[in-house]
CSV table of C-alpha atoms in Angstrom, one decimal:
chain,number,residue,atom,x,y,z
A,1,MET,CA,143.4,2.4,185.1
A,2,PHE,CA,139.9,3.5,186.1
A,3,ALA,CA,141.0,7.2,186.3
A,4,ALA,CA,142.4,6.9,182.7
A,5,GLY,CA,139.1,5.5,181.4
A,6,ALA,CA,137.0,8.1,183.3
A,7,ALA,CA,139.1,10.9,182.0
A,8,GLY,CA,138.7,9.6,178.5
A,9,VAL,CA,134.9,9.4,178.9
A,10,LEU,CA,134.7,12.9,180.4
A,11,LEU,CA,136.7,14.6,177.6
A,12,THR,CA,135.2,14.9,174.2
A,13,ALA,CA,136.1,17.0,171.2
A,14,GLY,CA,134.3,20.3,171.0
A,15,ILE,CA,134.4,22.4,167.8
A,16,GLY,CA,132.1,25.1,169.2
A,17,VAL,CA,130.0,24.9,172.3
A,18,THR,CA,127.5,27.3,173.7
A,19,VAL,CA,126.4,26.9,177.3
A,20,PRO,CA,123.1,28.9,177.4
A,21,VAL,CA,121.9,30.4,180.7
A,22,GLY,CA,118.6,32.0,181.4
A,23,ALA,CA,118.1,35.6,182.3
A,24,ALA,CA,121.4,36.9,183.7
A,25,GLY,CA,121.4,38.4,187.1
A,26,ALA,CA,118.9,40.3,189.2
A,27,PRO,CA,116.9,43.3,188.0
A,28,SER,CA,118.7,46.6,188.1
A,29,ARG,CA,117.2,49.6,190.1
A,30,GLY,CA,114.9,50.3,187.2
A,31,GLY,CA,113.5,46.8,187.6
A,32,SER,CA,113.6,45.5,184.1
A,33,VAL,CA,117.1,45.2,182.8
A,34,PRO,CA,119.1,42.2,184.1
A,35,ALA,CA,122.5,42.9,185.7
A,36,THR,CA,125.6,42.0,183.6
A,37,ALA,CA,127.8,39.2,184.8
A,38,LEU,CA,131.3,40.3,185.8
A,39,VAL,CA,134.3,38.3,184.7
A,40,VAL,CA,136.7,38.6,187.7
A,41,GLY,CA,139.4,36.0,187.0
A,42,VAL,CA,140.9,33.2,184.9
A,43,ARG,CA,142.9,30.4,186.5
A,44,TRP,CA,144.2,26.9,185.5
A,45,SER,CA,145.3,23.7,187.0
A,46,GLY,CA,146.8,20.4,185.9
A,47,HIS,CA,145.2,17.0,186.6
A,48,PRO,CA,146.1,13.4,185.5
A,49,GLY,CA,144.7,13.2,182.0
A,50,PHE,CA,143.5,16.8,181.6
A,51,ASP,CA,144.3,20.5,182.2
A,52,ARG,CA,141.5,22.7,183.4
A,53,LEU,CA,141.0,26.4,182.6
A,54,VAL,CA,138.4,28.2,184.8
A,55,VAL,CA,136.8,31.6,184.2
A,56,ASP,CA,135.4,33.1,187.4
A,57,VAL,CA,132.2,35.1,187.2
A,58,ARG,CA,130.5,37.3,189.8
A,59,GLY,CA,126.7,37.3,189.3
A,60,ALA,CA,124.6,35.0,187.2
A,61,ALA,CA,126.6,33.1,184.6
A,62,PRO,CA,126.3,34.4,181.0
A,63,ALA,CA,126.1,32.3,177.8
A,64,VAL,CA,129.5,31.0,176.9
A,65,THR,CA,130.8,30.0,173.5
A,66,VAL,CA,134.1,28.2,173.0
A,67,ARG,CA,135.4,27.7,169.5
A,68,ARG,CA,138.6,26.9,167.7
A,69,VAL,CA,140.2,29.8,165.9
A,70,PRO,CA,143.4,30.1,163.7
A,71,ALA,CA,144.8,32.9,165.9
A,72,LEU,CA,143.7,35.1,168.8
A,73,TYR,CA,143.4,38.9,168.4
A,74,GLN,CA,143.0,41.7,170.9
A,75,ASP,CA,139.6,43.5,170.6
A,76,GLY,CA,140.0,47.1,169.6
A,77,SER,CA,143.6,47.1,168.4
A,78,GLY,CA,143.3,44.0,166.2
A,79,ARG,CA,146.8,43.0,167.3
A,80,ARG,CA,147.6,39.3,167.7
A,81,ALA,CA,147.5,38.1,171.3
A,82,PRO,CA,151.1,37.3,172.3
A,83,LEU,CA,150.6,33.6,173.1
A,84,ALA,CA,152.9,30.8,171.9
A,85,GLY,CA,151.1,27.9,170.4
A,86,LYS,CA,149.8,26.3,167.2
A,87,TYR,CA,146.2,25.9,168.2
A,88,PHE,CA,143.8,28.3,169.9
A,89,LEU,CA,140.4,28.3,171.6
A,90,GLU,CA,138.4,31.6,171.9
A,91,ILE,CA,136.2,31.8,175.0
A,92,ARG,CA,133.4,34.3,174.6
A,93,LEU,CA,131.0,35.3,177.4
A,94,SER,CA,127.9,37.5,176.8
A,95,PRO,CA,126.3,39.4,178.3
A,96,ALA,CA,129.3,40.1,180.5
A,97,ALA,CA,131.9,42.7,181.4
A,98,ALA,CA,135.3,42.8,183.1
A,99,HIS,CA,134.7,46.3,184.4
A,100,ASP,CA,132.2,48.0,186.8
A,101,GLY,CA,129.7,50.8,186.0
A,102,ALA,CA,132.4,53.4,186.6
A,103,GLY,CA,134.7,51.7,184.0
A,104,ARG,CA,137.1,50.3,186.6
A,105,SER,CA,138.5,46.8,185.9
A,106,VAL,CA,137.1,44.0,188.1
A,107,TYR,CA,139.2,41.4,186.4
A,108,ARG,CA,142.0,40.2,188.8
A,109,GLY,CA,143.4,37.4,186.7
A,110,PRO,CA,146.6,37.3,184.6
A,111,ARG,CA,146.9,39.7,181.6
A,112,THR,CA,148.9,37.3,179.5
A,113,ALA,CA,150.4,34.1,180.9
A,114,ALA,CA,152.6,31.3,179.7
A,115,VAL,CA,151.2,28.1,181.3
A,116,PRO,CA,153.6,25.2,181.8
A,117,LEU,CA,151.0,22.4,181.7
A,118,PRO,CA,150.9,19.3,179.4
A,119,ALA,CA,148.1,20.6,177.1
A,120,LEU,CA,147.4,24.3,178.0
A,121,ARG,CA,150.4,26.5,177.0
A,122,GLY,CA,149.0,30.0,177.5
A,123,VAL,CA,146.1,32.2,178.5
A,124,ALA,CA,145.2,35.8,177.7
A,125,PRO,CA,142.1,38.1,178.0
A,126,THR,CA,141.4,39.5,174.6
A,127,GLY,CA,138.4,41.7,174.9
A,128,ASP,CA,135.9,43.5,177.1
A,129,PHE,CA,133.6,45.6,174.9
A,130,GLU,CA,129.8,46.2,174.5
A,131,GLY,CA,128.7,43.4,176.8
A,132,VAL,CA,131.1,40.7,175.5
A,133,VAL,CA,134.2,39.4,177.3
A,134,THR,CA,136.7,37.3,175.4
A,135,ALA,CA,139.7,35.3,176.4
A,136,GLY,CA,142.0,32.9,174.6
A,137,ALA,CA,143.9,29.7,175.3
A,138,ALA,CA,146.9,28.4,173.4
A,139,PHE,CA,148.0,24.8,172.8
A,140,ASP,CA,150.9,23.0,171.0
A,141,ALA,CA,148.6,20.1,169.9
A,142,GLU,CA,145.0,20.3,168.6
A,143,PRO,CA,142.9,20.6,171.8
A,144,VAL,CA,140.3,17.9,172.6
A,145,HIS,CA,138.2,19.7,175.1
A,146,LYS,CA,135.0,19.6,177.2
A,147,THR,CA,133.2,22.6,178.5
A,148,PHE,CA,130.8,23.0,181.4
A,149,ARG,CA,129.5,25.4,184.1
A,150,LEU,CA,130.1,25.1,187.8
A,151,ARG,CA,128.1,26.8,190.5
A,152,SER,CA,128.6,28.3,194.0
A,153,PRO,CA,130.5,30.4,193.0
A,154,GLU,CA,129.7,30.8,189.3
A,155,ARG,CA,132.4,29.7,187.0
A,156,PHE,CA,133.0,28.2,183.6
A,157,ALA,CA,135.5,25.4,182.9
A,158,VAL,CA,137.3,24.1,179.9
A,159,ASP,CA,139.0,20.7,180.4
A,160,THR,CA,141.6,19.8,177.7
A,161,ALA,CA,142.8,16.2,177.4
A,162,HIS,CA,146.4,15.2,177.5
A,163,PRO,CA,148.1,11.8,177.8
A,164,VAL,CA,147.3,10.2,181.2
A,165,GLY,CA,151.0,9.6,181.9
A,166,CYS,CA,151.8,13.4,181.8
A,167,ARG,CA,152.2,15.2,185.1
A,168,PRO,CA,152.1,19.0,185.6
């Protein structure tokens, strides 16, 4: 019973949340421009009372915005992201990149994935352009979520509530 109450206290509705971070990274060789955080992966797990989506970052964590959107679209092409679901969250990290200075991808997570958890139904990266990395998450029910940053290593988490009795 305590776990159910604790999960309920931890999870709150978030319409749009920005987690600001100070100057991102260490100075570059020139000494004045901060290094861009690299988004290297996305992963998820199921827990009693909530599902967790984690965005793994190399370097100092960038500012992150999570907002509800009516649909998810791929940057560049404008095509709808192929995720099943009725409700969507867009996760936007900036300044960030999912590629190195030579243009090679450093992102090692899934490209598009169906997720068989009680709340989270799918995940897809949707953009990596001009210092902004975006990803999307899909849900069958309107997501009640909480966002926060974790350290050592740097990562950003989105917890989405589901009925306590559900098991992944």
